[in-house]
Short mmCIF file of C-alpha atoms and ligand atoms in Angstrom, two decimals:
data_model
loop_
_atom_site.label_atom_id
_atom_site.label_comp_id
_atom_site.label_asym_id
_atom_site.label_seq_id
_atom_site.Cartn_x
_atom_site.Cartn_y
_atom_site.Cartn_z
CA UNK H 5 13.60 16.66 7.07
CA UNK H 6 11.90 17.51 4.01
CA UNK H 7 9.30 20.49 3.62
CA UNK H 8 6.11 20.59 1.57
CA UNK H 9 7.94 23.38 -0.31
CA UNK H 10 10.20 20.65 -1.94
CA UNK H 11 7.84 18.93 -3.63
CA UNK H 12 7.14 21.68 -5.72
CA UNK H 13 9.47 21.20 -8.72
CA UNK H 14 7.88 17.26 -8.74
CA UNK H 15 4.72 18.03 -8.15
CA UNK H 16 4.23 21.87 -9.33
CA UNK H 17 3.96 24.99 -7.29
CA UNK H 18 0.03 25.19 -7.85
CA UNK H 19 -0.56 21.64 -6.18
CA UNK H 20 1.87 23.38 -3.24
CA UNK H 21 -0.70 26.47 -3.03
CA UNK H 22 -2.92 24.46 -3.04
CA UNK H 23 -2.50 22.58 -0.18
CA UNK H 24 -2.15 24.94 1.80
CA UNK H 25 -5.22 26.72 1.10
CA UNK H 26 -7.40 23.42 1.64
CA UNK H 27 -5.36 23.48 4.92
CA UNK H 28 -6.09 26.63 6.22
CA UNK H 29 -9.39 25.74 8.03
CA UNK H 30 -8.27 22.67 9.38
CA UNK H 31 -5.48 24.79 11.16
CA UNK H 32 -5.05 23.51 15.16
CA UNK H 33 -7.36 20.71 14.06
CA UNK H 34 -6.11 17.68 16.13
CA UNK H 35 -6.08 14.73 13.94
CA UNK H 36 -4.91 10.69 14.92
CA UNK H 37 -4.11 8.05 11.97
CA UNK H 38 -4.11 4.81 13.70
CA UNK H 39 -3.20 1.45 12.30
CA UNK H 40 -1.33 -1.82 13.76
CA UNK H 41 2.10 -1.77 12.49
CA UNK H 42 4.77 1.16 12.35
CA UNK H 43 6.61 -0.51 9.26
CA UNK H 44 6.46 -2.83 6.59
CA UNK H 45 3.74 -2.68 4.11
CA UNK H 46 1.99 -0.31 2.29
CA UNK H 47 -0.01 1.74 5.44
CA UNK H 48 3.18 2.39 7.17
CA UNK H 49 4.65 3.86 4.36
CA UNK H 50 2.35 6.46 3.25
CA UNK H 51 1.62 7.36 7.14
CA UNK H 52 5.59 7.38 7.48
CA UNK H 53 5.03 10.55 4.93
CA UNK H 54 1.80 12.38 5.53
CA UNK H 55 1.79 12.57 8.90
CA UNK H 56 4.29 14.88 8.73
CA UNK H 57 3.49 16.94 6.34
CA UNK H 58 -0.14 17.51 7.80
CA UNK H 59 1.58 18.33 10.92
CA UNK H 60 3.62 21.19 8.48
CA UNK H 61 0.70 22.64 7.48
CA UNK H 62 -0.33 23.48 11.00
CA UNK H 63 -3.02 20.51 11.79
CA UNK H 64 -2.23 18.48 15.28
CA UNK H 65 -1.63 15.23 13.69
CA UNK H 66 -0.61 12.33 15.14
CA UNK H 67 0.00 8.40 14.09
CA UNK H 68 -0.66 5.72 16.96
CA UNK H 69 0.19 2.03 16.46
CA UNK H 70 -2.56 -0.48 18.13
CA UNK H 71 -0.62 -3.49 19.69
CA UNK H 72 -1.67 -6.72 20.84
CA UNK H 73 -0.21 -10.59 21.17
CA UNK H 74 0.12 -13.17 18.10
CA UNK H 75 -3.38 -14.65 18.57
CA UNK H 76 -5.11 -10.64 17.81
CA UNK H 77 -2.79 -10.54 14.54
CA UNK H 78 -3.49 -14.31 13.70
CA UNK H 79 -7.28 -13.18 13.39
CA UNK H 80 -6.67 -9.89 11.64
CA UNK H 81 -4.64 -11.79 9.21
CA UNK H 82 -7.91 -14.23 8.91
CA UNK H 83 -10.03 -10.68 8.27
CA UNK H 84 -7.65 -9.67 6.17
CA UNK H 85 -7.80 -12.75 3.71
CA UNK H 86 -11.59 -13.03 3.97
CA UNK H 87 -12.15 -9.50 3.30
CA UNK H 88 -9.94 -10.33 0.20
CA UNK H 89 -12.24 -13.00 -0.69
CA UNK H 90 -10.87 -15.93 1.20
CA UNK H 91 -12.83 -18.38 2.73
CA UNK H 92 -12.21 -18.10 6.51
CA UNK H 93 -12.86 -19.76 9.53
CA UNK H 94 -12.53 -17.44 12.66
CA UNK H 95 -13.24 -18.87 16.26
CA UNK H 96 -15.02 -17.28 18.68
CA UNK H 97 -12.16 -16.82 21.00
CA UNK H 98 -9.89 -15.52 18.70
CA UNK H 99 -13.06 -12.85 18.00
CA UNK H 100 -12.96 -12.63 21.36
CA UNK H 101 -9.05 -12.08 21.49
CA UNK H 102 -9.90 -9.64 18.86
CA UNK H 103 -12.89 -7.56 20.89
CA UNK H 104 -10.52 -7.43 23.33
CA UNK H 105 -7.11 -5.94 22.23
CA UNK H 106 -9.60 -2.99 20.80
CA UNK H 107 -10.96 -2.51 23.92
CA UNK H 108 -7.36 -2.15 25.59
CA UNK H 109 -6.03 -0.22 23.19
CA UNK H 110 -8.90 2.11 22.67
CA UNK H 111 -8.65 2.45 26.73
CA UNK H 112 -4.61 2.80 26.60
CA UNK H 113 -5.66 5.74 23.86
CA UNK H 114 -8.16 7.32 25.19
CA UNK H 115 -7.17 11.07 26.11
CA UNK H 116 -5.95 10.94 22.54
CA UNK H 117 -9.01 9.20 20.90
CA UNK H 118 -11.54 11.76 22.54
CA UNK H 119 -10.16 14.36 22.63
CA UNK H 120 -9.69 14.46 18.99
CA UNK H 121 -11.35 16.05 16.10
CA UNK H 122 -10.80 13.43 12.60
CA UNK H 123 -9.72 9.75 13.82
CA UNK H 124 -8.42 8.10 10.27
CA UNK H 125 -8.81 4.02 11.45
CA UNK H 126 -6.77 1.87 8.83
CA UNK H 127 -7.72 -0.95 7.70
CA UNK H 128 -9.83 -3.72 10.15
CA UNK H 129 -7.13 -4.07 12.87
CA UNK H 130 -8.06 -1.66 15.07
CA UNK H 131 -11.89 -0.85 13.28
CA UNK H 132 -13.43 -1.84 16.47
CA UNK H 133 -11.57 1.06 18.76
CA UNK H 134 -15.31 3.03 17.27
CA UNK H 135 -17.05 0.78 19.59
CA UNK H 136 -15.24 0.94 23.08
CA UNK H 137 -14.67 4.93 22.75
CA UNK H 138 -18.36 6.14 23.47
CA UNK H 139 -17.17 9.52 24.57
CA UNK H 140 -15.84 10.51 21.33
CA UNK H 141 -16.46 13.99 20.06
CA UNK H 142 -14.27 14.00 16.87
CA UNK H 143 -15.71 12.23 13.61
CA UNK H 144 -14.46 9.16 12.62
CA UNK H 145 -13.17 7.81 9.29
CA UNK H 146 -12.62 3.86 8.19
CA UNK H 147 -10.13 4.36 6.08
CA UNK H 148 -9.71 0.79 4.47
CA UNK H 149 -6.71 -0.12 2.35
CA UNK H 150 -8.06 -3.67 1.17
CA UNK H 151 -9.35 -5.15 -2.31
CA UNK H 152 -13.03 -5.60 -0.57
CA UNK H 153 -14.85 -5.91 -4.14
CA UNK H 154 -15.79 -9.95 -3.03
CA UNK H 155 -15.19 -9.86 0.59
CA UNK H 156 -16.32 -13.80 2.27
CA UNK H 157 -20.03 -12.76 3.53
CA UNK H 158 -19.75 -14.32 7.00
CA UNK H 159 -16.64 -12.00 8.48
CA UNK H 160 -17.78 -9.18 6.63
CA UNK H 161 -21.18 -9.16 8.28
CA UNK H 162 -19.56 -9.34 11.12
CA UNK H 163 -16.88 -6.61 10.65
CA UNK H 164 -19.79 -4.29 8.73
CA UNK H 165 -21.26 -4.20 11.88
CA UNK H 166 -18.34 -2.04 13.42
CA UNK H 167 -17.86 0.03 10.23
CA UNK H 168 -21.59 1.24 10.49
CA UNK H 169 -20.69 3.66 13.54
CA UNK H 170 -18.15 5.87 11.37
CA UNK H 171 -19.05 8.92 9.74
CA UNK H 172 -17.82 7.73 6.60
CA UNK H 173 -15.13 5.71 4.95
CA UNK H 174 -12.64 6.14 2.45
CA UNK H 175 -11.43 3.08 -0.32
CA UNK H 176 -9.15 2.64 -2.41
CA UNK H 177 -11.74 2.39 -5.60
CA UNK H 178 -14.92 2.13 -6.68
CA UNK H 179 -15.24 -1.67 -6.29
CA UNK H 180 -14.25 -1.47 -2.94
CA UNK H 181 -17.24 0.29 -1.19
CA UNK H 182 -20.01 -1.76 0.17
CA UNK H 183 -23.35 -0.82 1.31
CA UNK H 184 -22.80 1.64 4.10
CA UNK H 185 -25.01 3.99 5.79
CA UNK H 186 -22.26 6.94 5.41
CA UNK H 187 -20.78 8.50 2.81
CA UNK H 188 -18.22 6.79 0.94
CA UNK H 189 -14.78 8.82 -0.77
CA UNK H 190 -12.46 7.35 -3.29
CA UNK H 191 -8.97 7.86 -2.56
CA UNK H 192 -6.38 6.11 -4.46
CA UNK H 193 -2.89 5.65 -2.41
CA UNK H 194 0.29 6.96 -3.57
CA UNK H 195 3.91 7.57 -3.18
CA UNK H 196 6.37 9.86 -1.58
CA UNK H 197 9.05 10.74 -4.71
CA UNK H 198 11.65 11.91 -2.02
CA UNK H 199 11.43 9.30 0.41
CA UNK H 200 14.58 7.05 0.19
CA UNK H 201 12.23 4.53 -1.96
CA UNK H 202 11.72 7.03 -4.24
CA UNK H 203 14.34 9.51 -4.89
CA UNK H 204 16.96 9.17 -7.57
CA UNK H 205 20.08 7.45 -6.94
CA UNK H 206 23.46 7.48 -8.78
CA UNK H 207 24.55 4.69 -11.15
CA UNK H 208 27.18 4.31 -8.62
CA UNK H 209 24.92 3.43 -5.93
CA UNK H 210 22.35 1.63 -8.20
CA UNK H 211 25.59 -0.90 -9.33
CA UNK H 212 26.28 -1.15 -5.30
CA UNK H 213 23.12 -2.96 -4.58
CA UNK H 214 23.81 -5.24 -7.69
CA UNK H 215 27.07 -6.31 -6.15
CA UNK H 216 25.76 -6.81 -2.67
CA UNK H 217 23.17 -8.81 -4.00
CA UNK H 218 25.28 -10.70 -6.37
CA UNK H 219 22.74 -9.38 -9.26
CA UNK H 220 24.72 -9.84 -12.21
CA UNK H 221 24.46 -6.47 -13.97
CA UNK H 222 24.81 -7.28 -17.39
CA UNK H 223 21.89 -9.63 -18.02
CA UNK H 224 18.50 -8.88 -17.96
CA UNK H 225 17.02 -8.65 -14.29
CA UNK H 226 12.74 -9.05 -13.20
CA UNK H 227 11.95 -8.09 -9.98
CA UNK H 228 9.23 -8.58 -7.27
CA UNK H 229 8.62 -6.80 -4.34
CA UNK H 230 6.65 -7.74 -1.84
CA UNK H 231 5.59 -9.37 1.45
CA UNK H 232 5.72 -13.36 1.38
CA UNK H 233 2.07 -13.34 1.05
CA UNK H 234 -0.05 -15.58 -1.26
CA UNK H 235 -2.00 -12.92 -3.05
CA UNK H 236 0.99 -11.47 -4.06
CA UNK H 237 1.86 -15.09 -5.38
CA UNK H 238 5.36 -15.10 -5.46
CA UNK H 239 5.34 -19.13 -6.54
CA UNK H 240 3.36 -17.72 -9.69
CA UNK H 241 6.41 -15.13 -10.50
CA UNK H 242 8.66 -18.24 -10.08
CA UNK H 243 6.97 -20.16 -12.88
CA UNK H 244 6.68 -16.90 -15.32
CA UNK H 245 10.77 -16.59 -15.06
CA UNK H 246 11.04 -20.20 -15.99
CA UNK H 247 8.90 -19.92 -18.83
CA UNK H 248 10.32 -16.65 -20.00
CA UNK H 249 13.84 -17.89 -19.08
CA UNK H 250 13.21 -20.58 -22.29
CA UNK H 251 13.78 -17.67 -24.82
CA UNK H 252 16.23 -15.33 -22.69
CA UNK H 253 18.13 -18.02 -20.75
CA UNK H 254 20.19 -15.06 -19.23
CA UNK H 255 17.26 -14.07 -17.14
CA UNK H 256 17.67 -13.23 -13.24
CA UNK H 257 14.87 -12.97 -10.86
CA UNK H 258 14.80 -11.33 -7.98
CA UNK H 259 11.98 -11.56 -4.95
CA UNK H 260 12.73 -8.86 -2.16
CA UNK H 261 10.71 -8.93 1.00
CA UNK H 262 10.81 -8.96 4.29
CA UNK H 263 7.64 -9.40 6.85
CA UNK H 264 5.70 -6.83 8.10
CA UNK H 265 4.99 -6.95 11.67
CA UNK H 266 1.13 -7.58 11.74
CA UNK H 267 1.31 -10.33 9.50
CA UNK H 268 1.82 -13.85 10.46
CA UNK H 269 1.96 -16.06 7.87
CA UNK H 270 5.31 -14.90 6.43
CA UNK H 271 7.49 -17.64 6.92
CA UNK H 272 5.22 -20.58 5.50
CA UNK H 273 4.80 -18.56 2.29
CA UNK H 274 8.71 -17.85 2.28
CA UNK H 275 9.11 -21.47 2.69
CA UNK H 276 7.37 -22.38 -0.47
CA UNK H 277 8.99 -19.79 -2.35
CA UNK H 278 12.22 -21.42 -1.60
CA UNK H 279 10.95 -24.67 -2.78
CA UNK H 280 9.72 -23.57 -5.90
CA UNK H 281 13.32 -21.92 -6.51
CA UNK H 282 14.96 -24.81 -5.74
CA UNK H 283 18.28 -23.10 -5.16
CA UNK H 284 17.94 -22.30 -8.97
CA UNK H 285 21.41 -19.62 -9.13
CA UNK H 286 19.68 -17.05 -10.85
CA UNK H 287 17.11 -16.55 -8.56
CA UNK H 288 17.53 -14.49 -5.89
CA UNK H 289 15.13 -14.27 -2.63
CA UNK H 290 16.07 -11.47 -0.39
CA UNK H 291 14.83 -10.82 2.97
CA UNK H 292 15.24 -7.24 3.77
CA UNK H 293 14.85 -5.13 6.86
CA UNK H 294 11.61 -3.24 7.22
CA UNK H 295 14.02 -0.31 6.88
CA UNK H 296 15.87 -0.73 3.48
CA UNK H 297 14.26 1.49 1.68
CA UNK H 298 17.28 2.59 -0.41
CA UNK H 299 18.20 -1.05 -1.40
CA UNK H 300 14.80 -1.30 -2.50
CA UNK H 301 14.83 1.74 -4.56
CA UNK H 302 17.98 0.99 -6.08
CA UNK H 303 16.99 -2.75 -6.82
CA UNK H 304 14.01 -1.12 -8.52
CA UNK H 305 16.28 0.88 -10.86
CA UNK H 306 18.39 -1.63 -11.43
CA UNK H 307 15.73 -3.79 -12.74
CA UNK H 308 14.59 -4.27 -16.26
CA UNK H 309 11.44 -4.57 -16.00
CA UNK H 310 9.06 -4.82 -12.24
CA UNK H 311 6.69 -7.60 -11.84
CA UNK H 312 3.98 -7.57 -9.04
CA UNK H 313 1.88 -10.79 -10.02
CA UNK H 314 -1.03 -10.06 -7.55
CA UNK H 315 -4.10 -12.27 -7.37
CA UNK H 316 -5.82 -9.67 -5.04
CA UNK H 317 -4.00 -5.77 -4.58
CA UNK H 318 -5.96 -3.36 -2.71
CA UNK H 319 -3.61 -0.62 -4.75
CA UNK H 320 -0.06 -2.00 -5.06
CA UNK H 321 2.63 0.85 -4.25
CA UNK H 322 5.36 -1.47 -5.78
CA UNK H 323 3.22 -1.23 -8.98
CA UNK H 324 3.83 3.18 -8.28
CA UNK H 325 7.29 2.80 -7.61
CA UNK H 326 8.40 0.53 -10.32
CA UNK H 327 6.45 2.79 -12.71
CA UNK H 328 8.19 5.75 -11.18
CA UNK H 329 11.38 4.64 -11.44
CA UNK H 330 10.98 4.63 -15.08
CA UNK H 331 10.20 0.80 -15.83
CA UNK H 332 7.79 -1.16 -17.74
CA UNK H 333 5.38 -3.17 -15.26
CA UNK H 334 4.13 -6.25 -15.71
CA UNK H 335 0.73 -6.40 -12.90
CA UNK H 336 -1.38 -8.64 -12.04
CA UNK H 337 -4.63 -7.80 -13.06
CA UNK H 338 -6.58 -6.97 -9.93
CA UNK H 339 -7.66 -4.45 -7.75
CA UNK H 340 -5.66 -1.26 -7.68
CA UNK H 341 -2.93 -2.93 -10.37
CA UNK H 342 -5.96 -1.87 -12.45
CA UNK H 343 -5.69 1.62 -11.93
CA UNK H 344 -2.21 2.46 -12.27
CA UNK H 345 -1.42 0.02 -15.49
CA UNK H 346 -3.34 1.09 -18.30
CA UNK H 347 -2.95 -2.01 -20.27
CA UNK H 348 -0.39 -1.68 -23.44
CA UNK H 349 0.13 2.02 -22.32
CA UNK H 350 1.61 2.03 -18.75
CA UNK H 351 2.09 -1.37 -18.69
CA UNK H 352 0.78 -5.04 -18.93
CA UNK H 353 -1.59 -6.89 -16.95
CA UNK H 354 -1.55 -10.22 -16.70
CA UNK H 355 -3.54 -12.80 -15.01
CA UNK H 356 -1.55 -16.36 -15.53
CA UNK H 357 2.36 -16.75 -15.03
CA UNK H 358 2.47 -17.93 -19.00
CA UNK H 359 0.92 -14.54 -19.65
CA UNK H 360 3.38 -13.00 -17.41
CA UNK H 361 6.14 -14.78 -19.66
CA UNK H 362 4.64 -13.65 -22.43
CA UNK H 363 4.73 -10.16 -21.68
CA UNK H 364 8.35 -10.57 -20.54
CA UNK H 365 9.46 -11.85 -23.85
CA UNK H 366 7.57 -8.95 -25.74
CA UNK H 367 9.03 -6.19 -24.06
CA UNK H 368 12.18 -7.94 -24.48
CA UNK H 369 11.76 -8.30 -28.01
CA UNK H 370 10.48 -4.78 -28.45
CA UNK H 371 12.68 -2.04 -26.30
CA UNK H 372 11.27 0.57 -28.20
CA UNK H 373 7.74 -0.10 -27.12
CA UNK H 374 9.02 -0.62 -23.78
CA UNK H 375 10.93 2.61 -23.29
CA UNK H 376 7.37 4.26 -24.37
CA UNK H 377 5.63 2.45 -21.62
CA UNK H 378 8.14 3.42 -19.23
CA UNK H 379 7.67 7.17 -19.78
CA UNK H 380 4.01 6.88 -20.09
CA UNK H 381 3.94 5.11 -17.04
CA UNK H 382 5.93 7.46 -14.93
CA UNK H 383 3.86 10.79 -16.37
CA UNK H 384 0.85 8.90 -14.99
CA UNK H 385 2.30 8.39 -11.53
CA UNK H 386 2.88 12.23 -11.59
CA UNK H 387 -0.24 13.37 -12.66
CA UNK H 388 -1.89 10.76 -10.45
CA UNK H 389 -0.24 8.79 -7.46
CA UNK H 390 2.31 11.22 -6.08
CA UNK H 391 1.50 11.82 -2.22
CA UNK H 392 1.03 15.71 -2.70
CA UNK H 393 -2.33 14.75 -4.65
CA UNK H 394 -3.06 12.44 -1.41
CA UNK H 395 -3.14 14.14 0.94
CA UNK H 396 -4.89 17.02 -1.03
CA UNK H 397 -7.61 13.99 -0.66
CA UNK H 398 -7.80 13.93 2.98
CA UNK H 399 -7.56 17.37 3.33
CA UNK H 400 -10.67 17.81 1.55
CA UNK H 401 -12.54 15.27 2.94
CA UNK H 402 -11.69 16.58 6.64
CA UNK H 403 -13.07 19.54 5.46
CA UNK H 404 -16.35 18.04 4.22
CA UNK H 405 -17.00 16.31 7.35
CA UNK H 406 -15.85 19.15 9.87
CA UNK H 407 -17.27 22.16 7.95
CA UNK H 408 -20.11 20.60 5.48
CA UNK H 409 -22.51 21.68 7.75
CA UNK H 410 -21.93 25.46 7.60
CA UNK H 411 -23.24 27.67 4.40
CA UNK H 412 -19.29 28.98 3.18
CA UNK H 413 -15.72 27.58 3.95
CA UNK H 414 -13.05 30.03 3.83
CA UNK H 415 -9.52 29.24 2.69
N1 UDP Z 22 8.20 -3.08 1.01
C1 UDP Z 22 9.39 -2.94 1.66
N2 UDP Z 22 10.09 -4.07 1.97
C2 UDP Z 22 9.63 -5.30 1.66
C3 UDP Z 22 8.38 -5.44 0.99
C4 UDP Z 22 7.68 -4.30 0.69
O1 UDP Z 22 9.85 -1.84 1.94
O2 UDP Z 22 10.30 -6.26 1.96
C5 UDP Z 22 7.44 -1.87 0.69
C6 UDP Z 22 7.21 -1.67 -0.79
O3 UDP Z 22 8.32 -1.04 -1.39
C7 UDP Z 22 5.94 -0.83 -0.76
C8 UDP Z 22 5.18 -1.38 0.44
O4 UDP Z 22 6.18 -1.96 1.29
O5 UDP Z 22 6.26 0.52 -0.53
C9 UDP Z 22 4.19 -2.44 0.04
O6 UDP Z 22 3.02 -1.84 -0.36
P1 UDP Z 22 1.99 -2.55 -1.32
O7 UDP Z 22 0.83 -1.64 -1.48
O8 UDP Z 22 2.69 -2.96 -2.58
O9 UDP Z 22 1.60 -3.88 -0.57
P2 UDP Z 22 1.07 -4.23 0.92
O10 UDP Z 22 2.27 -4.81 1.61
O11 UDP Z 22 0.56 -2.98 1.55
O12 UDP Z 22 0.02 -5.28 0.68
#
């Protein structure tokens, strides 16, 4: 088990000291993350982290999953792409299915809900748990993960409604808040550089995965990771590769993902992925367990450049890691992709696969200019997206809410 201590030669000893001075009055606190799936995806992976290391620095913490059948997950998943900008139809029983599982779960949680003093809700899954806890005496945070910039009016009336009752919320960036009547904090997500995702791996282990995977290791290698989801349009990183495999015909792809538990709609996407391949041998499309975290990290080093070809990204942690690990990144240019890849410094951003393959054959073409990216790129994550700066975030904002009232703080 890792202690906050190590992070200190990553992340520097005064972000350590600090920490744990911004923790010191939250000491005891009792805190509960809730969200609706314990892995796969983004959430799961930074609550896999900070939870903890809040518990380390002495607050109560605790991470609760919501559950609830197919039908509750097939209408998050229609929240989820309307929030996003989709246009979505949601029937009133499956709002109903919806009202429901909150209600069950906020009852199956309830010691735990009222009793404690910050409640972090992620995301819109369980945002209705507000509603059917009226005995609450903690304060309550929406802390929402999605690109909401455009959200489809109708379901975000309807979800607003729920969101009202918090005491504030917390996005991703400044496109992302909406007219609220709390306060609204801007907190970027980030990575863990020592989870397995993240920590360095030997060239022995790196040439491994290539084997397992049959990735041949001397030709040049893009790689995707992501859910089979649509606005992470894996069919549009199929059609760069063929356009950029014109001028470097030796040119492997590689789409990793695997489903995440709350998410539906997995297998249809997967499906047209594989048609669009079209058993094409240098194309590879890996389904990994939830739990492969070192594969991933070592498919991410073993990569020449990282694509993640997003039409909509609330942030993108495969954008972070990719740029972590040291490697150009060609995003798509959206949401969060926006704030990690400064374009022509950290990285590209595209928004059509032909300017994907564009970008692909210029950083072939120029290794020099891609090797400066690279470092660029990874002194950004550092100074910006590392999870020690992250949960400094929360720390401070459980401190605004718990102690803003009172004339001094003391750390
Ligand atoms: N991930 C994974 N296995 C997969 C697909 C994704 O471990 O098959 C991880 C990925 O490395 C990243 C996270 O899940 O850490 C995805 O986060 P991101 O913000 O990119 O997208 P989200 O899935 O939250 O929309």
């Amino acid at each position: 088990m890792k202690s906050i201590d190590d992070y200190a030669p990553v992340a520097g000893e005064d972000v350590i000291d600090h920490l744990r001075q911004i923790s010191a009055p939250l000491k005891g606190l009792k805190v509960v993350h809730v969200n609706s799936t314990k892995v796969g995806g983004g959430v799961a992976e930074i609550l896999d982290r900070i939870v903890p290391l809040m518990q380390e620095l002495g607050i109560d913490t605790r991470w609760e999953v919501i559950k609830g059948e197919e039908t509750f997950y097939e209408c998050t998943k229609s929240f989820h792409n309307a929030l996003q900008g989709q246009f979505a139809s949601v029937s009133d029983s499956l709002l109903k299915t919806y009202e429901r599982t909150n209600q069950e779960n906020a009852e199956a949680l309830r010691p735990v809900l009222e009793e404690a003093d910050v409640v972090f809700i992620h995301d819109p899954q369980p945002l209705q748990l507000l509603k059917s806890t009226p005995n609450r005496r903690g304060k309550w945070l929406w802390r929402c993960h999605i690109d909401l910039s455009h959200p489809y009016r109708p379901i975000w009336k309807y979800l607003r409604e729920f969101a009202r009752g918090y005491d504030a919320s917390i996005f991703s960036l400044a496109d992302f808040a909406q007219p609220l009547p709390h306060t609204q904090y801007l907190v970027p997500p980030s990575i863990d550089p020592l989870s397995d995702k993240n920590i360095e791996l030997t060239p022995r282990m790196i040439r491994e995965t290539q084997d397992q995977f049959y990735i041949d290791p001397e030709r040049p290698m893009i790689l995707q990771v992501s859910r089979f989801d649509r606005f992470k349009d894996p069919v549009g990183v199929i059609r760069a590769y063929r356009l950029a495999k014109r001028f470097s015909p030796g040119l492997q792809l590689v789409l990793a993902g695997g489903g995440a538990s709350d998410d539906p709609e997995g297998n249809i996407v997967l499906n047209e992925v594989r048609e669009e391949a079209n058993d094409d041998p240098d194309i590879r499309i890996l389904l990994l367990p939830s739990d492969a975290h070192r594969s991933i990290n070592a498919l991410q080093r073993a990569a020449t450049f990282i694509i993640q070809k997003s039409i909509k990204e609330g942030f993108g942690l495969t954008v972070t890691e990719g740029l972590w690990k040291g490697k150009p990144v060609i995003g798509g240019d959206t949401g969060g992709i926006r704030l990690q890849i400064i374009d022509h410094h950290t990285g590209f951003l595209v928004s059509t696969p032909e300017g994907a393959a564009l970008r692909i054959r210029y950083l072939m073409r120029q290794p020099g200019k891609a090797q400066e990216m690279a470092i660029k790129g990874k002194e950004f994550v550092r100074q910006n997206f590392l999870i020690t700066r992250h949960l400094r975030e929360y720390l401070s904002i459980m401190v605004a809410i718990i102690h803003g009232h009172e004339d001094r703080v003391e750390f």
